Amino acid sequence: VRKSREGVYRGYYRLALRSPVDDRLALYAAYWYRGVSCNPAAIAAKAAELAPDVRNVWVVGRSRRRSVPPGTDYVVAGSREYYRALARARWMINNVNWPDWVVKRPGTTHVMTHHGTPLKMMGMDQADHPAAAKDQDFEAQMRRADRWDFSISANAHTTISWERAYPCRYE
């Protein structure tokens, strides 16, 4: 049942991609839909202050709904509303990548905030390490990174690390 529902919702997503981008919708996620946290939460708080006409919506997992602060708009990952928001959001802010099948629409802005400090090998830095590389799909990683318009880094070390690990078109 879950697979068939997901297939129907993916079809709905493809149809929703034909609708205009909603210039007043910002979609946020953190840690694979674990709740309102990390760098995306800081951006959402500042966006609410500076752009009150933009609707900030969080993606959360079904089991994380109770952790959403009161008054915070959210959609549940895997729901019809989730697929619609992914298709229509003008702004997409996350500290991990959106799913591979998410389409980067013209006129949208994807912001990658990352999480933590890159004291380990990430992205293309793993290519020279056979044990790490055997389970990696570097082409898929670079396709996801190519959707980013902006990569937010915490400091000069992190900027250098992300630029080396994800040599793509973002700022």
Coordinates of C-alpha atoms in Angstrom, one line a residue:
V1 CA 0.0 0.0 0.0
R2 CA 2.8 2.4 0.9
K3 CA 4.6 1.9 -2.4
S4 CA 1.4 2.4 -4.4
R5 CA 0.5 5.6 -2.5
E6 CA 4.0 6.9 -3.1
G7 CA 3.7 6.2 -6.8
V8 CA 0.4 8.1 -6.9
Y9 CA 1.9 11.0 -5.0
R10 CA 5.0 11.1 -7.3
G11 CA 2.5 11.4 -10.2
Y12 CA 0.8 14.2 -8.3
Y13 CA 4.2 15.8 -7.8
R14 CA 4.9 15.7 -11.6
L15 CA 1.5 17.4 -12.2
A16 CA 2.1 20.0 -9.5
L17 CA 5.4 20.9 -11.3
R18 CA 3.1 22.3 -14.0
S19 CA 1.6 24.8 -11.6
P20 CA 3.4 28.1 -11.0
V21 CA 6.1 28.4 -8.4
D22 CA 4.6 30.0 -5.3
D23 CA 6.8 33.0 -4.7
R24 CA 5.5 33.3 -1.1
L25 CA 6.4 29.7 -0.1
A26 CA 9.7 28.8 1.7
L27 CA 10.2 25.1 2.5
Y28 CA 12.5 24.1 5.3
A29 CA 13.9 20.8 6.5
A30 CA 16.7 19.6 8.8
Y31 CA 18.3 16.3 9.5
W32 CA 16.2 14.2 7.2
Y33 CA 12.9 15.7 8.4
R34 CA 13.6 15.3 12.1
G35 CA 12.1 18.6 13.1
V36 CA 12.6 22.4 13.4
S37 CA 16.3 22.8 14.1
C38 CA 19.9 23.7 13.1
N39 CA 20.8 26.3 10.6
P40 CA 17.5 26.1 8.7
A41 CA 15.7 27.1 11.9
A42 CA 17.9 30.2 12.3
I43 CA 17.2 31.2 8.7
A44 CA 13.5 30.6 9.1
A45 CA 13.4 32.8 12.2
K46 CA 15.2 35.7 10.4
A47 CA 13.1 35.2 7.3
A48 CA 9.9 35.6 9.4
E49 CA 11.3 38.9 10.7
L50 CA 12.6 40.3 7.4
A51 CA 10.0 38.8 4.9
P52 CA 6.7 38.4 6.9
D53 CA 4.8 37.9 3.6
V54 CA 6.7 34.6 2.9
R55 CA 5.1 31.5 4.4
N56 CA 7.6 29.4 6.1
V57 CA 6.7 25.7 6.1
W58 CA 8.7 22.8 7.6
V59 CA 8.9 19.2 6.4
V60 CA 8.8 16.8 9.3
G61 CA 8.5 13.1 9.6
R62 CA 5.2 11.6 10.8
S63 CA 6.8 10.6 14.1
R64 CA 8.1 14.2 14.7
R65 CA 4.8 16.1 14.4
R66 CA 4.6 16.6 18.1
S67 CA 8.0 18.2 18.2
V68 CA 6.9 21.1 15.9
P69 CA 6.7 24.3 17.9
P70 CA 3.2 25.7 18.3
G71 CA 2.2 28.1 15.5
T72 CA 4.8 26.6 13.0
D73 CA 3.4 25.6 9.6
Y74 CA 4.5 22.1 8.5
V75 CA 3.8 19.3 6.2
V76 CA 4.4 15.6 6.9
A77 CA 7.0 13.9 4.7
G78 CA 5.4 11.6 2.2
S79 CA 2.0 13.3 2.4
R80 CA 0.1 14.9 -0.6
E81 CA 0.9 18.3 0.9
Y82 CA 4.6 17.5 1.1
Y83 CA 4.7 16.7 -2.6
R84 CA 2.8 19.9 -3.5
A85 CA 5.1 22.0 -1.3
L86 CA 8.2 20.4 -2.9
A87 CA 6.8 21.1 -6.4
R88 CA 5.8 24.7 -5.7
A89 CA 8.2 26.3 -3.2
R90 CA 10.1 29.3 -4.3
W91 CA 12.7 28.8 -1.6
M92 CA 14.0 25.5 -0.4
I93 CA 16.4 25.4 2.7
N94 CA 17.8 22.3 4.1
N95 CA 20.9 21.1 6.0
V96 CA 21.0 17.8 4.0
N97 CA 20.0 17.2 0.4
W98 CA 16.4 17.0 -0.8
P99 CA 15.6 13.6 -2.4
D100 CA 17.2 12.7 -5.7
W101 CA 13.9 13.0 -7.6
V102 CA 13.2 16.6 -6.6
V103 CA 13.3 18.9 -9.6
K104 CA 15.2 22.2 -9.4
R105 CA 12.7 24.5 -11.1
P106 CA 13.6 27.7 -12.9
G107 CA 13.1 30.7 -10.6
T108 CA 13.5 28.7 -7.4
T109 CA 16.4 29.1 -4.9
H110 CA 17.9 26.1 -3.1
V111 CA 20.0 26.9 0.0
M112 CA 22.2 24.2 1.5
T113 CA 23.2 25.0 5.1
H114 CA 25.0 21.8 5.9
H115 CA 25.4 20.7 9.5
G116 CA 28.4 20.3 11.6
T117 CA 32.0 21.0 10.7
P118 CA 33.6 18.9 7.9
L119 CA 36.3 17.2 10.0
K120 CA 35.7 14.0 8.0
M121 CA 35.8 13.2 4.3
M122 CA 32.7 14.4 2.4
G123 CA 31.6 14.3 -1.3
M124 CA 34.4 14.0 -3.8
D125 CA 37.0 13.9 -1.0
Q126 CA 35.9 10.3 -0.5
A127 CA 36.7 9.3 -4.1
D128 CA 40.4 8.5 -3.3
H129 CA 39.4 6.3 -0.3
P130 CA 38.2 2.9 -1.6
A131 CA 36.5 1.8 1.6
A132 CA 34.4 5.0 1.6
A133 CA 34.0 5.2 -2.1
K134 CA 32.6 1.7 -2.7
D135 CA 29.1 2.7 -1.3
Q136 CA 29.0 6.2 -2.9
D137 CA 27.3 7.3 -6.0
F138 CA 29.4 10.4 -6.7
E139 CA 27.4 11.3 -9.9
A140 CA 24.2 11.4 -7.8
Q141 CA 25.9 13.5 -5.1
M142 CA 27.1 16.0 -7.6
R143 CA 23.6 16.2 -9.3
R144 CA 22.1 17.0 -5.9
A145 CA 24.8 19.6 -5.2
D146 CA 24.2 21.2 -8.6
R147 CA 20.7 22.0 -7.5
W148 CA 22.1 24.3 -4.8
D149 CA 22.1 28.0 -5.5
F150 CA 23.9 28.8 -2.2
S151 CA 26.0 26.8 0.2
I152 CA 26.2 28.4 3.6
S153 CA 29.4 27.8 5.4
A154 CA 30.3 28.6 9.0
N155 CA 33.9 29.7 8.5
A156 CA 36.8 29.8 6.1
H157 CA 37.9 26.2 6.8
T158 CA 34.4 25.0 6.0
T159 CA 34.1 27.1 2.8
I160 CA 37.3 25.5 1.5
S161 CA 36.2 22.0 2.5
W162 CA 32.7 22.3 0.9
E163 CA 34.2 23.8 -2.3
R164 CA 36.6 20.9 -2.7
A165 CA 34.1 18.2 -1.7
Y166 CA 31.2 19.6 -3.9
P167 CA 32.8 21.3 -6.9
C168 CA 29.6 22.5 -8.4
R169 CA 27.9 25.8 -9.6
Y170 CA 26.5 27.2 -6.3
E171 CA 27.7 30.3 -4.6

